């Protein structure tokens, strides 16, 4: 497995791309309201990226698991949708939805990638708790991103927080290395089963840059597909939440390259 290691100069460039991604997601989270279509959010993401001289990373991107390219810039995953939600003109956002917005972009040859889950208006107590748990899982996972630790320490951190809240990490999905390309090695599973099955543990080293993205659900560890060939949903259709930060591993510890102003 070839894992890229990045210099401080390169990490600065990845950070620039990450900051554009954060700005785009901030703009989307302020604009989102009941009655909007997910397609409108996608168009807005393209425009916000263009204003900042960035190229959307997911538009026409062909991931290894697919025969086709993704036809949008933004992944919008509502309630039971976990990730890879395909924006649609007919899909309308409602009060009480939790919406994962996942955006990636290239700036000057380096990639940024981040995801946030946005509550639309007033959401249920369970959904609120799930969002809190997922954010905390991400924060705990970031803390163990130190040279000499292992990918399994990240997986354990996510699992520990999920258990604490009585929610579930979803199988067969996870984070990844990032830098010159939006998806690089290593894969960072969100569920320990995937780590054990595929012998995917990997030692963390100075200069590695990782996109960590826990996805937790209220009812199940299993995923399914909803029929549009992209959108991944929970098998029991319980709500899921998703947050993603990019982290550089340095001698001084983890540096979050996706900095949100209000946390
Ligand atoms: Mg990602
Ligand atoms: Mg992402």
CSV table of C-alpha atoms and ligand atoms in Angstrom, one decimal:
chain,number,residue,atom,x,y,z
A,1,UNK,CA,0.0,0.0,0.0
A,2,UNK,CA,1.4,3.3,-1.0
A,3,UNK,CA,0.6,6.0,1.5
A,4,UNK,CA,1.7,9.5,0.6
A,5,UNK,CA,3.7,11.6,3.0
A,6,UNK,CA,3.4,15.4,2.7
A,7,UNK,CA,5.9,18.2,3.6
A,8,UNK,CA,4.8,21.3,5.7
A,9,UNK,CA,4.6,23.3,2.4
A,10,UNK,CA,2.3,20.7,0.8
A,11,UNK,CA,0.2,20.5,4.0
A,12,UNK,CA,-0.3,24.3,3.7
A,13,UNK,CA,-1.6,23.8,0.2
A,14,UNK,CA,-4.0,21.0,1.3
A,15,UNK,CA,-5.1,23.4,4.1
A,16,UNK,CA,-5.9,26.1,1.5
A,17,UNK,CA,-8.2,23.6,-0.4
A,18,UNK,CA,-9.7,22.5,2.9
A,19,UNK,CA,-10.5,26.1,3.8
A,20,UNK,CA,-12.3,26.7,0.6
A,21,UNK,CA,-14.4,23.5,1.2
A,22,UNK,CA,-15.2,24.8,4.7
A,23,UNK,CA,-16.3,28.2,3.3
A,24,UNK,CA,-18.6,26.5,0.7
A,25,UNK,CA,-20.1,24.2,3.4
A,26,UNK,CA,-20.6,27.3,5.7
A,27,UNK,CA,-22.4,29.1,2.9
A,28,UNK,CA,-24.6,26.0,2.2
A,29,UNK,CA,-25.5,25.5,5.9
A,30,UNK,CA,-26.6,29.1,6.2
A,31,UNK,CA,-28.7,28.9,3.0
A,32,UNK,CA,-30.4,25.6,3.7
A,33,UNK,CA,-34.1,25.8,4.5
A,34,UNK,CA,-37.4,23.9,4.1
A,35,UNK,CA,-38.7,23.9,0.5
A,36,UNK,CA,-35.3,23.9,-1.1
A,37,UNK,CA,-34.3,21.1,-3.4
A,38,UNK,CA,-31.0,19.2,-3.0
A,39,UNK,CA,-30.3,20.1,-6.6
A,40,UNK,CA,-30.3,23.8,-5.7
A,41,UNK,CA,-27.7,23.1,-3.0
A,42,UNK,CA,-25.5,21.3,-5.6
A,43,UNK,CA,-25.7,24.3,-7.9
A,44,UNK,CA,-24.9,26.7,-5.0
A,45,UNK,CA,-21.8,24.5,-4.1
A,46,UNK,CA,-20.6,24.8,-7.7
A,47,UNK,CA,-21.0,28.6,-7.7
A,48,UNK,CA,-19.4,29.0,-4.3
A,49,UNK,CA,-16.4,26.9,-5.4
A,50,UNK,CA,-16.0,28.8,-8.7
A,51,UNK,CA,-16.0,32.1,-6.9
A,52,UNK,CA,-13.0,30.9,-4.9
A,53,UNK,CA,-11.1,29.5,-7.9
A,54,UNK,CA,-11.7,25.9,-6.8
A,55,UNK,CA,-12.7,22.9,-8.8
A,56,UNK,CA,-15.3,20.5,-7.3
A,57,UNK,CA,-13.6,17.2,-6.7
A,58,UNK,CA,-16.7,14.9,-6.9
A,59,UNK,CA,-18.1,16.2,-10.2
A,60,UNK,CA,-17.5,13.5,-12.8
A,61,UNK,CA,-15.4,11.5,-10.3
A,62,UNK,CA,-15.5,7.8,-10.8
A,63,UNK,CA,-14.9,6.0,-7.4
A,64,UNK,CA,-13.4,2.5,-7.4
A,65,UNK,CA,-16.8,1.0,-6.3
A,66,UNK,CA,-18.7,2.4,-9.3
A,67,UNK,CA,-18.8,1.9,-13.1
A,68,UNK,CA,-20.1,5.5,-13.5
A,69,UNK,CA,-19.0,9.0,-12.7
A,70,UNK,CA,-20.8,11.0,-10.0
A,71,UNK,CA,-22.9,13.6,-11.9
A,72,UNK,CA,-22.9,16.3,-9.1
A,73,UNK,CA,-20.5,18.4,-7.1
A,74,UNK,CA,-22.1,17.8,-3.7
A,75,UNK,CA,-23.3,14.8,-1.8
A,76,UNK,CA,-26.5,15.5,0.1
A,77,UNK,CA,-27.7,12.7,2.4
A,78,UNK,CA,-30.9,13.3,4.3
A,79,UNK,CA,-32.1,11.4,7.4
A,80,UNK,CA,-31.7,7.7,6.7
A,81,UNK,CA,-29.3,8.5,3.8
A,82,UNK,CA,-25.7,8.0,5.1
A,83,UNK,CA,-23.4,9.3,2.4
A,84,UNK,CA,-23.1,9.7,-1.4
A,85,UNK,CA,-26.6,11.2,-1.6
A,86,UNK,CA,-27.3,12.2,-5.2
A,87,UNK,CA,-28.9,15.7,-5.4
A,88,UNK,CA,-32.2,15.8,-7.2
A,89,UNK,CA,-34.6,18.5,-8.4
A,90,UNK,CA,-37.6,16.6,-6.9
A,91,UNK,CA,-36.0,16.0,-3.5
A,92,UNK,CA,-37.2,18.8,-1.2
A,93,UNK,CA,-35.7,19.6,2.2
A,94,UNK,CA,-38.2,19.5,5.1
A,95,UNK,CA,-38.4,21.0,8.6
A,96,UNK,CA,-36.9,18.4,11.0
A,97,UNK,CA,-34.5,16.8,8.5
A,98,UNK,CA,-30.9,16.2,9.3
A,99,UNK,CA,-28.8,16.8,6.2
A,100,UNK,CA,-25.2,15.6,5.6
A,101,UNK,CA,-23.5,17.9,3.2
A,102,UNK,CA,-20.2,16.5,1.8
A,103,UNK,CA,-18.0,18.5,-0.5
A,104,UNK,CA,-14.6,18.1,-2.0
A,105,UNK,CA,-12.5,20.6,-4.1
A,106,UNK,CA,-9.1,21.1,-5.7
A,107,UNK,CA,-7.2,24.3,-5.3
A,108,UNK,CA,-3.7,24.6,-7.0
A,109,UNK,CA,-3.5,20.8,-7.5
A,110,UNK,CA,-4.3,19.8,-3.9
A,111,UNK,CA,-7.6,18.5,-2.5
A,112,UNK,CA,-9.8,19.3,0.4
A,113,UNK,CA,-12.8,17.3,1.7
A,114,UNK,CA,-15.2,17.9,4.5
A,115,UNK,CA,-18.7,17.0,5.7
A,116,UNK,CA,-21.1,18.5,8.2
A,117,UNK,CA,-24.6,17.5,9.2
A,118,UNK,CA,-27.1,20.3,9.4
A,119,UNK,CA,-30.3,20.3,11.4
A,120,UNK,CA,-33.1,22.0,9.4
A,121,UNK,CA,-35.3,23.9,11.9
A,122,UNK,CA,-36.3,21.9,15.0
A,123,UNK,CA,-35.2,18.3,14.9
A,124,UNK,CA,-36.1,15.4,17.3
A,125,UNK,CA,-34.1,14.8,20.5
A,126,UNK,CA,-32.8,11.5,19.0
A,127,UNK,CA,-31.4,13.2,15.9
A,128,UNK,CA,-29.8,15.9,18.1
A,129,UNK,CA,-28.1,13.2,20.2
A,130,UNK,CA,-27.0,11.4,17.1
A,131,UNK,CA,-25.4,14.5,15.6
A,132,UNK,CA,-23.6,15.3,18.9
A,133,UNK,CA,-22.4,11.7,19.2
A,134,UNK,CA,-21.0,11.7,15.6
A,135,UNK,CA,-19.2,15.1,16.1
A,136,UNK,CA,-17.7,13.8,19.4
A,137,UNK,CA,-16.6,10.5,17.6
A,138,UNK,CA,-14.8,12.7,15.1
A,139,UNK,CA,-13.2,14.9,17.7
A,140,UNK,CA,-12.0,11.8,19.7
A,141,UNK,CA,-10.7,10.2,16.5
A,142,UNK,CA,-8.7,13.3,15.7
A,143,UNK,CA,-7.0,13.2,19.1
A,144,UNK,CA,-5.4,9.8,18.4
A,145,UNK,CA,-3.8,11.0,15.1
A,146,UNK,CA,-0.3,10.9,16.4
A,147,UNK,CA,2.8,9.4,14.8
A,148,UNK,CA,3.3,5.8,16.1
A,149,UNK,CA,-0.5,5.2,16.7
A,150,UNK,CA,-2.4,3.1,14.3
A,151,UNK,CA,-5.5,3.4,12.0
A,152,UNK,CA,-7.1,0.9,14.5
A,153,UNK,CA,-6.8,3.6,17.2
A,154,UNK,CA,-9.0,5.9,15.1
A,155,UNK,CA,-11.5,3.0,14.6
A,156,UNK,CA,-11.5,2.3,18.3
A,157,UNK,CA,-12.1,6.0,19.2
A,158,UNK,CA,-15.1,6.1,16.9
A,159,UNK,CA,-16.5,2.8,18.3
A,160,UNK,CA,-16.0,3.9,21.9
A,161,UNK,CA,-18.0,7.1,21.4
A,162,UNK,CA,-20.8,5.3,19.4
A,163,UNK,CA,-21.1,2.8,22.3
A,164,UNK,CA,-21.2,5.5,24.9
A,165,UNK,CA,-24.2,7.1,23.2
A,166,UNK,CA,-25.9,3.7,22.2
A,167,UNK,CA,-25.6,4.5,18.5
A,168,UNK,CA,-24.0,2.5,15.7
A,169,UNK,CA,-21.0,2.9,13.4
A,170,UNK,CA,-21.9,1.9,9.9
A,171,UNK,CA,-20.0,-0.9,8.2
A,172,UNK,CA,-18.2,-0.8,4.8
A,173,UNK,CA,-17.7,3.0,4.8
A,174,UNK,CA,-15.0,5.3,6.1
A,175,UNK,CA,-12.3,7.9,5.7
A,176,UNK,CA,-9.2,8.0,3.6
A,177,UNK,CA,-5.8,9.6,2.9
A,178,UNK,CA,-6.0,12.9,1.0
A,179,UNK,CA,-3.5,15.2,-0.7
A,180,UNK,CA,-2.8,15.4,-4.4
A,181,UNK,CA,-5.9,13.3,-4.9
A,182,UNK,CA,-9.1,13.5,-3.0
A,183,UNK,CA,-9.1,9.8,-2.2
A,184,UNK,CA,-5.8,8.2,-1.3
A,185,UNK,CA,-4.6,5.2,0.8
A,186,UNK,CA,-5.1,4.2,3.6
A,187,UNK,CA,-8.7,3.4,3.9
A,188,UNK,CA,-10.0,4.3,7.5
A,189,UNK,CA,-12.9,2.1,8.3
A,190,UNK,CA,-15.6,3.3,10.7
A,191,UNK,CA,-16.4,-0.2,11.9
A,192,UNK,CA,-13.9,-2.6,13.6
A,193,UNK,CA,-15.3,-5.5,11.5
A,194,UNK,CA,-13.8,-4.0,8.4
A,195,UNK,CA,-10.4,-3.6,10.0
A,196,UNK,CA,-10.3,-7.2,11.2
A,197,UNK,CA,-11.6,-8.7,7.9
A,198,UNK,CA,-9.3,-6.9,5.6
A,199,UNK,CA,-6.1,-6.6,7.6
A,200,UNK,CA,-6.2,-2.9,7.0
A,201,UNK,CA,-4.4,-1.7,10.1
A,202,UNK,CA,-1.7,0.8,9.3
A,203,UNK,CA,0.8,2.7,11.4
A,204,UNK,CA,0.4,6.5,11.4
A,205,UNK,CA,3.4,8.6,10.5
A,206,UNK,CA,4.5,12.2,10.4
A,207,UNK,CA,3.4,13.8,7.1
A,208,UNK,CA,0.3,11.6,6.6
A,209,UNK,CA,-2.9,13.6,5.8
A,210,UNK,CA,-6.2,11.8,6.6
A,211,UNK,CA,-9.8,12.6,6.0
A,212,UNK,CA,-11.6,11.1,9.0
A,213,UNK,CA,-15.4,10.8,8.6
A,214,UNK,CA,-17.5,8.8,11.1
A,215,UNK,CA,-21.0,7.9,10.1
A,216,UNK,CA,-23.2,6.8,12.9
A,217,UNK,CA,-26.9,5.7,12.9
A,218,UNK,CA,-29.6,5.4,15.5
A,219,UNK,CA,-30.6,1.8,14.8
A,220,UNK,CA,-28.2,-0.3,12.8
A,221,UNK,CA,-24.6,-1.1,11.6
A,222,UNK,CA,-25.8,-2.2,8.2
A,223,UNK,CA,-26.0,-0.2,5.0
A,224,UNK,CA,-28.2,-0.6,1.9
A,225,UNK,CA,-28.8,1.3,-1.4
A,226,UNK,CA,-31.8,3.3,-2.2
A,227,UNK,CA,-32.0,2.7,-5.9
A,228,UNK,CA,-30.5,5.8,-7.5
A,229,UNK,CA,-27.1,3.9,-7.7
A,230,UNK,CA,-25.4,6.3,-5.4
A,231,UNK,CA,-27.2,7.1,-2.2
A,232,UNK,CA,-26.2,4.9,0.7
A,233,UNK,CA,-28.9,4.4,3.3
A,234,UNK,CA,-29.2,2.6,6.7
A,235,UNK,CA,-30.6,-0.9,6.3
A,236,UNK,CA,-33.4,-0.2,8.8
A,237,UNK,CA,-34.0,3.4,7.5
A,238,UNK,CA,-33.1,4.9,10.9
A,239,UNK,CA,-31.4,8.4,10.7
A,240,UNK,CA,-27.6,8.7,10.2
A,241,UNK,CA,-25.2,11.6,10.8
A,242,UNK,CA,-21.8,12.3,9.2
A,243,UNK,CA,-19.0,14.7,9.9
A,244,UNK,CA,-15.6,14.8,8.2
A,245,UNK,CA,-12.4,16.7,9.0
A,246,UNK,CA,-9.0,16.5,7.3
A,247,UNK,CA,-6.1,16.1,9.7
A,248,UNK,CA,-2.3,16.3,9.2
A,249,UNK,CA,-0.2,14.1,11.4
A,250,UNK,CA,2.8,16.0,12.7
A,251,UNK,CA,5.4,15.5,15.4
A,252,UNK,CA,3.6,18.1,17.5
A,253,UNK,CA,0.3,16.1,17.1
A,254,UNK,CA,-2.8,16.4,14.9
A,255,UNK,CA,-3.5,19.6,13.0
A,256,UNK,CA,-7.1,20.0,11.7
A,257,UNK,CA,-6.9,21.5,8.2
A,258,UNK,CA,-10.7,22.0,8.0
A,259,UNK,CA,-11.3,24.8,10.5
A,260,UNK,CA,-14.9,25.8,11.2
A,261,UNK,CA,-15.3,29.2,12.9
A,262,UNK,CA,-18.2,28.1,15.2
A,263,UNK,CA,-16.9,24.6,15.8
B,1,LIG,MG1,-14.0,12.0,2.3
B,2,LIG,MG1,-16.2,14.1,2.1
